[in-house]
């Protein structure tokens, strides 16, 4: 895939996500069982995003602690689990399938572009890290961490609480659809 296409995908990913979210909310037909399973998966994704946000100093320092010791893209992994969980909760299996295909089709090129950018910024340190840690799906052998701990101030700085608010909104809408519509 050409660099121009990858950069285009990088630009349209968020607006496309909002369009998909609207379609998802309209088509969702949750049941109690799917709601419980899906919201649980989504909550795990939310926790991974929160954990990652408390470790990342974007373009200042290479994040290798916390979830970054297992995957180079824990924010995207958390988002994937959030989305997948809500697709499961929707009770519409083909929405989950479309989500997985679109997510991986959009975000793998984005991760590739970002990996190139990080290689330029951090050089050999990033390249060594990339050789040891998976791009997306976590390896369960931990990378040698720099020992940095989760920082609540970074979580707040990156406004990750917005993901928690979004989680509560979507879970609330799905619950309302399951019980009242």
Backbone as a ProteinNet text record, in pm:
[ID]
protein_1_A
[PRIMARY]
XXXXXXXXXXXXXXXXXXXXXXXXXXXXXXXXXXXXXXXXXXXXXXXXXXXXXXXXXXXXXXXXXXXXXXXXXXXXXXXXXXXXXXXXXXXXXXXXXXXXXXXXXXXXXXXXXXXXXXXXXXXXXXXXXXXXXXXXXXXXXXXXXXXXXXXXXXXXXXXXXXXXXXXXXXXXXXXXXXXXX
[TERTIARY]
84.8	0	89.7	56.4	140.5	130.6	232.6	238.5	123.9	86.5	-23.2	-155.4	-178.7	-302.5	-303.5	-189.3	-180.6	-209.8	-154.7	-178.1	-323.6	-384.9	-526.4	-612.3	-583.2	-656.7	-639.9	-518.2	-491	-580	-605.5	-686.6	-835.6	-885.3	-1030.7	-1077.9	-986.9	-1026.4	-1124.7	-1106	-1195.2	-1334.1	-1344.8	-1479.6	-1552.2	-1479.2	-1538.9	-1590.1	-1515.8	-1557.8	-1688.3	-1704.5	-1829.3	-1947.4	-1926.7	-2033.4	-2072.5	-1972.2	-1999.4	-2072.9	-2036.5	-2101.6	-2250	-2283.2	-2423.8	-2502.2	-2446	-2511.8	-2528.6	-2425.2	-2428.1	-2540.5	-2552.7	-2655.4	-2795.8	-2813.8	-2945.3	-2978.5	-2881	-2905.9	-2897.6	-2837.5	-2818.3	-2950.9	-2947.4	-3065	-3018.3	-2973	-2908.8	-3006.3	-2955.8	-3027	-2944.7	-3001.4	-2930.9	-2797.5	-2797.5	-2675.1	-2566.7	-2601.7	-2502.9	-2456.1	-2545.8	-2510.9	-2406.5	-2427.1	-2333.4	-2196.3	-2196.2	-2069.1	-1998.3	-2069.8	-2009.4	-1959.4	-2038.4	-1995.7	-1873.4	-1864.6	-1746.3	-1620.9	-1632.3	-1518.1	-1480.6	-1580.7	-1555.3	-1487.5	-1526.8	-1467.2	-1319.1	-1284.3	-1142.2	-1066.2	-1125.4	-1063.3	-1044.6	-1144.8	-1136.1	-1021.9	-1007.7	-899.3	-762.1	-748.7	-620.9	-587.9	-686.4	-664.1	-620.5	-688.2	-654	-511.3	-475.6	-341.7	-237.2	-264.3	-170.6	-156.2	-267.9	-264.3	-179	-170.2	-88.8	59.1	98.5	239.8	298.8	216.4	267	297.3	413.9	454	479.5	373.5	375.7	492.7	574.1	688.1	794.8	784.6	886.4	978.6	916.9	989.8	926.3	1006.4	953.1	887.3	758.1	683.7	713.1	773.9	802.6	756.9	693.3	646	496.2	445	302.3	262.5	151.9	106.3	198	280.6	374	484.3	496.2	591.7	539.1	409.8	347	302.3	267.9	226	267.5	306.3	346.2	226.5	108.3	-10.9	-125.7	-104.4	-211.2	-333.6	-316	-433.1	-523.3	-463.9	-542.6	-601.2	-525.3	-576.9	-697.6	-685.2	-797.4	-918.1	-894.4	-1004.7	-1069.9	-986.8	-1039.4	-1131	-1086.4	-1168.5	-1294.4	-1282.3	-1401	-1503.5	-1458.4	-1548	-1604.3	-1517.7	-1562.7	-1664.8	-1637	-1731	-1867.4	-1868.1	-1996.9	-2065.8	-1988.1	-2048.7	-2112.3	-2044.3	-2102.8	-2230.9	-2223.8	-2340.4	-2458.1	-2428.7	-2536.1	-2628.2	-2576	-2656.3	-2668	-2593.1	-2597.6	-2460.1	-2450.9	-2321.3	-2248.7	-2320.7	-2252.6	-2193.7	-2247.8	-2184.2	-2045.6	-2035.3	-1905.6	-1805.8	-1849.6	-1762.3	-1715.7	-1809.1	-1773.3	-1676.8	-1703.6	-1615.6	-1472.7	-1457.3	-1323.1	-1249.8	-1315.8	-1252.6	-1214.6	-1307.6	-1278.4	-1169.2	-1178	-1080.1	-939.3	-924.1	-790.6	-744.6	-836.4	-802.3	-762.1	-817.9	-784.1	-663.5	-661.8	-560.2	-425.9	-419.6	-287	-204.9	-261.5	-184.1	-147.5	-238.3	-209	-92.6	-95.1	14.2	146.1	140.2	260.2	320.1	235.2	281.3	341.1	272.5	320.8	451.2	467.2	591.9	708.7	684.2	788.7	824.5	723.8	748.1	826.3	791.1	861.7	1005.2	1026.6	1161.9	1249	1189.9	1263.1	1291.4	1192.3	1206.6	1304.4	1290.3	1367.2	1480.6	1489.6	1601.1	1615.9	1740.2	1773.5	1699.2	1673.4	1599.6	1461.6	1393.1	1261.8	1276.3	1374.5	1392.4	1416.9	1496.8	1520.8	1390.2	1317.7	1187.9	1091.5	1085.2	995.3	1031.4	1159.4	1202.1	1155.2	1135.1	1102.2	953.3	877.1	737.8	644.4	535.7	437.2	375	342.7	279.1	142.1	61.6	-76.6	-118.6	-124.1	-166.6	-56.1	-88.7	17.1	87	216	293.7	292.6	293.1	284.5	420.4	526.5	659.1	688.5	716.3	729.8	863.6	858.5	978.2	1046	1176.1	1247	1197.8	1133.1	1070.2	1171.3	1140.3	1224.7	1181	1083.8	1040.8	945.9	906.3	815	678.1	615.8	484.5	374.4	251.8	133.9	128.6	102.6	89.7	-50	-125.2	-261.4	-260.9	-156.1	-149.2	-144.2	-79.5	-76.5	-214.1	-281	-417.2	-506.2	-496.5	-577.9	-532.1	-401	-346.6	-396	-401.8	-445	-597.6	-667	-814.3	-877.6	-813.9	-864.7	-997	-1027.6	-1158	-1271.7	-1243.5	-1346.1	-1386.7	-1291.7	-1324.9	-1417.1	-1392.7	-1479.8	-1620.7	-1630.3	-1762	-1832.6	-1758	-1814.4	-1861.3	-1781.4	-1818.8	-1952	-1964.4	-2088.3	-2207.7	-2185.8	-2294.1	-2341.3	-2246.7	-2283.5	-2345.7	-2285.8	-2343.2	-2484.4	-2505.1	-2638	-2739	-2698.4	-2788.7	-2823.7	-2723.5	-2750.2	-2840.9	-2818.3	-2904	-3047.6	-3063.4	-3197.6	-3263.9	-3186.5	-3243.3	-3282.7	-3202.3	-3230.5	-3358.4	-3384.3	-3495.5	-3619.5	-3602.9	-3716.4	-3759	-3676.5	-3710	-3713.2
-117.1	0	123.9	221	339.9	427.7	508.8	599.5	700.6	746.7	843.7	782.8	658.8	591.3	571.9	532.2	513.7	644.3	754	884.1	928.3	897.4	929	851.4	723.6	640.5	696.1	741.3	798.3	920.4	1000.6	1121.9	1092.7	991.1	967.8	871.8	813	707.5	755.5	873.6	921.3	956.3	1037	1063.3	935.4	842	715.1	638.7	647	582.5	639.5	771.5	833.5	789.7	781	734.7	591.3	506.5	367.6	361.3	448	449.9	484.1	579	616.7	499.5	436.7	320.8	209.7	187.3	85.5	112.4	236.4	270.7	247.4	276.1	257.5	108.7	28.7	-112.2	-204.9	-158.7	-244.4	-299.1	-426.9	-494.9	-584.7	-523.3	-600.2	-684.9	-796.9	-879.4	-873.7	-918.4	-914.1	-988	-1110.1	-1190.5	-1122.1	-1079.2	-1012.8	-881.9	-813.1	-687.2	-710.5	-810.5	-838.5	-881.4	-971	-1017.7	-902.6	-832.9	-725.7	-610.1	-567.3	-455.8	-496.7	-623	-671.1	-663.9	-707.3	-699.1	-552.5	-467.9	-325.1	-263.3	-305.4	-251.5	-287.9	-408.9	-448.1	-355	-325.9	-231.9	-94.3	-47.7	81.7	82.2	-25.7	-35.1	-34.2	-104.4	-105.8	34.5	104.5	242.6	331.7	319.6	401.9	372.7	245.4	203.9	261.4	252.9	304.1	455.7	525.3	672.2	722.3	645.4	684	654.4	604.5	572.2	645.8	705.4	760.2	909.5	946.5	1086.6	1104.1	1134.7	1134	1213.4	1143.4	1198.8	1262.7	1247.6	1300.1	1189.5	1077.2	966	837.4	739.5	613.6	536.9	513.1	440.3	291.3	234.4	90.6	26	103.6	50.6	23.5	-38.5	-68.7	-158.6	-129.1	-215.2	-209.5	-105.1	-92.8	-198.3	-267.6	-377.5	-503.4	-503.1	-620.2	-597	-473.8	-437	-292.8	-263.7	-126.6	-33.5	-87.5	-5.1	-40.3	-26.6	-63	28.1	152.6	239.5	185.9	142.8	85.7	-50	-128.9	-257	-233.5	-137	-104.5	-56.5	27.2	75.3	-40	-132	-249.3	-330.2	-354.7	-431.4	-354.9	-223.8	-141.5	-159	-139.2	-150.8	-290.3	-390.4	-528.7	-562.9	-518.7	-543.9	-484.2	-361	-298.6	-364.6	-414	-486.5	-616.5	-684.7	-805.7	-768.2	-660.9	-616.2	-581	-539	-498.6	-613.9	-736.3	-852.4	-874.9	-799.1	-811.7	-862.9	-993.8	-1057	-997.2	-959.6	-909.3	-770.5	-694.6	-567.1	-592.2	-695.7	-729.9	-769.6	-846.8	-888.8	-768.6	-680.7	-559.5	-473.7	-459.5	-380.9	-434.8	-565.5	-625.2	-600.9	-624.5	-605.7	-459.1	-368.1	-225.2	-177.9	-217.9	-172.5	-215.4	-343.4	-392.6	-335.8	-321.2	-264.4	-118.6	-46.2	95.8	113.6	45.5	74.8	7.6	-103.7	-159.5	-65.4	-6.1	94.6	216.2	259.4	372.5	337.1	216.7	174	166.8	128.3	121.7	260.6	358.9	497.6	548	522.8	570.2	501.6	374.3	303.5	367.5	405.3	473.9	607.5	681.1	810.4	792.7	691.7	667.2	622	548.6	506.9	628	726.8	850.2	928.5	938.7	1017.7	952.9	821.1	754.7	665.7	647.4	574.7	431.3	394.3	256	207	296.5	257	202.5	270.7	222.8	94.6	89.2	-28.8	-154.6	-141.5	-254.7	-295.4	-196.3	-219.9	-288.7	-240.9	-297.5	-442.6	-475.9	-614.1	-708	-653.4	-734.5	-738.1	-636.3	-621.9	-618.7	-691.9	-702.4	-567	-548.2	-424.7	-404.8	-511.7	-495.3	-603.6	-728.1	-835.6	-861.5	-857.2	-863.2	-997.4	-987.7	-1105.3	-1108.7	-1225	-1231.8	-1247.3	-1226.4	-1214.1	-1064.6	-1018.6	-875.7	-822.3	-705.4	-634.7	-574.5	-557.1	-495.4	-351.5	-327.7	-198.6	-100.7	27.3	129.6	158.2	82.4	94.1	208.7	282	394.1	341.1	411.8	373.4	455.3	406.9	477.9	615.9	718.2	854.8	907.4	932.7	984.4	1116.2	1196.9	1326.7	1308.3	1202	1174.1	1129.1	1047.7	1003.8	1126.2	1222.4	1344.2	1431	1446.2	1527.3	1477.7	1347.1	1288.2	1277.8	1329.3	1333.7	1195.5	1095.4	959.1	939.1	1026.8	1020.3	1034.6	1094	1104.4	966	874.1	736.9	673	701.5	648	705.5	833.9	895.7	835.5	815.6	752.3	610.6	538	401.9	403.5	494.4	501.6	538.7	629.8	670.2	552.8	485.8	374.8	260.4	227.2	121.2	159	286.2	333	323.3	364.6	356.3	210.5	123.3	-18.2	-79.6	-41.8	-91.6	-43.9	82.8	137.1	64	38.7	-33.4	-176	-238.3	-376.4	-386	-286.2	-296	-215.5	-112.7	-24.1	-14	-63.4	-45.3	-176.9
0	0	0	-84.2	-96.5	27.6	45.3	159.7	156.9	36.7	24.6	71	33	74	225.2	281.4	426.4	499.8	450.8	515.3	499.6	384.7	364.4	464.1	478.8	574.7	715.5	746.1	878	903.6	800.4	815.4	828	757	756.3	864.8	939.8	1033.7	1139.9	1195	1301.2	1246.8	1138.7	1085.6	1042.9	984.9	944.8	1066.9	1175.1	1299.9	1352.8	1342.7	1388.2	1301.8	1171.4	1081.6	1118.7	1139	1175.9	1309.6	1404.4	1535.8	1524.3	1438.2	1419.2	1359.9	1257.6	1195.6	1299.6	1377.1	1482.2	1582	1628.1	1727.7	1671.7	1544.9	1482.8	1468.8	1425.7	1396.2	1517.3	1625.8	1743.1	1794.6	1830	1885.1	2000.2	2110.3	2217.1	2299.4	2346.2	2443.9	2572.6	2682.3	2810.4	2803	2748	2742.7	2659	2537.7	2452.1	2514.3	2579.9	2645.7	2754.8	2838.6	2948.2	2894.4	2797.8	2740.6	2670.3	2584.4	2505.9	2589.8	2686.9	2771.9	2854.6	2893.8	2966.8	2879.7	2754.8	2661.3	2638.9	2618.9	2597.7	2719.6	2838.8	2961.4	2970.7	2930.7	2927.1	2832.4	2717.1	2623.5	2684.9	2758.4	2826.1	2927.3	3003.6	3102.3	3035.2	2923.7	2850.9	2801.3	2746	2699.5	2816.2	2929.7	3046.1	3091.9	3099.3	3140.8	3045.1	2916.4	2815.9	2824.8	2843.2	2848.3	2964.1	3070.4	3184.7	3168.7	3052.1	3026.4	2906.1	2823.3	2697	2707.8	2655	2638.8	2490	2417.8	2271.5	2213.8	2135.8	2062.4	2151	2282.9	2374.4	2423.4	2458.8	2517	2464.7	2430.2	2379.2	2493.1	2482.4	2585.4	2572.8	2677.6	2678.9	2809.4	2895.7	3023.7	3017.1	3122.9	3127.3	3011.6	2944.9	2835.2	2713.5	2705	2592.7	2599.7	2711.8	2722.5	2653.2	2616.4	2555.2	2411.2	2378.2	2243.1	2217.7	2094.1	2061.6	2048.3	2040	2017.5	2112.4	2243.4	2336.5	2327.8	2286.5	2270.1	2159.4	2049.1	1939.8	1979.7	2054.8	2102.6	2193.7	2284.2	2372	2293.9	2194	2109.6	2033.9	1986.4	1915.9	2007.5	2130.5	2224.3	2264.7	2279.3	2306.2	2194.4	2072.5	1957.9	1941.6	1952.9	1938.7	2046.8	2168.6	2277.9	2250.4	2202	2172.4	2053.1	1958	1845.8	1895.5	1987	2046.6	2121.2	2199.5	2276.8	2186.9	2065.4	1973.8	1937.2	1947.3	1911.5	1761.7	1683	1536.7	1491.6	1465	1439.3	1320.4	1215.8	1096.1	1120	1216.7	1252.8	1311.6	1395.2	1454.3	1346.2	1249.6	1139.7	1058	1023.4	947.7	1028.5	1158.2	1244.5	1242.6	1261.7	1265.7	1134.3	1023	891.6	870.9	898	880.6	975.9	1102	1200.9	1161.6	1134.9	1099.8	965.8	870.8	740.2	746.9	841.2	857	948	1061.4	1161.8	1138.7	1067.2	1038.7	949.9	844.9	770.8	856.6	942.9	1031.8	1124.3	1182	1270.3	1194.6	1068.8	985.9	965.4	934.4	917.6	1048.5	1158.5	1287.9	1328.1	1293.2	1322.5	1247.9	1122.6	1045.3	1110.7	1154.6	1220	1350.1	1429	1554.9	1530.3	1422.5	1387	1354.8	1288.8	1257.7	1386.5	1473.3	1596.4	1694	1716.8	1822.6	1772.1	1640.6	1581	1627.9	1658.9	1693.4	1817.6	1911.3	2032.2	1993.7	1901.5	1857.4	1776.1	1689	1604	1687.3	1793	1883.4	1952.9	1999.6	2064	1966.9	1843.5	1742.3	1709.7	1718	1694.3	1805.4	1924.9	2041.9	2077.1	2034.4	2078.9	1958.1	1968.1	1860.6	1827.7	1700.1	1654.3	1717.8	1728.2	1774.5	1873.1	1828	1916.3	2018.1	2147.1	2249.6	2256.1	2284	2318.7	2470.1	2525.3	2670.1	2735.7	2658.4	2716.7	2723.3	2840.5	2865.6	2814.2	2749.7	2705.6	2828.1	2820.1	2932.9	2950.3	3058.5	3084.4	3141.7	3128.9	3189.9	3333.6	3382.9	3521.9	3551.4	3449.5	3473.5	3513.3	3605.7	3657.5	3591.1	3605	3556.7	3621.7	3539.7	3591.4	3560.9	3666.6	3651.2	3573.9	3592.6	3523.7	3371.9	3324.7	3180.6	3132.3	3212.4	3179.3	3159	3247.8	3239.1	3122.1	3106.4	2997	2861.1	2844.6	2717.3	2707.2	2808.1	2811.2	2790.5	2846.9	2830.7	2903.1	2996.9	3064	2962.5	2846.4	2742.5	2691	2686.4	2645.8	2749.3	2877.7	2983.4	2971.1	2940.6	2921.6	2800.1	2692.5	2573.1	2602	2680.2	2720.2	2794.7	2891.4	2969.7	2881.8	2786.6	2696.8	2611.1	2545.2	2456	2536.2	2650.7	2734.6	2778.9	2810.2	2849.5	2736.4	2617	2501.2	2471.4	2474.1	2447	2553.7	2678.3	2786.6	2766.5	2731.9	2706.1	2589.3	2483	2367.9	2406.9	2492.9	2533.7	2616.8	2698.2	2792.4	2754.7	2673.3	2648	2501.8	2409.3	2267.4	2193.5
[MASK]
+++++++++++++++++++++++++++++++++++++++++++++++++++++++++++++++++++++++++++++++++++++++++++++++++++++++++++++++++++++++++++++++++++++++++++++++++++++++++++++++++++++++++++++++++++++

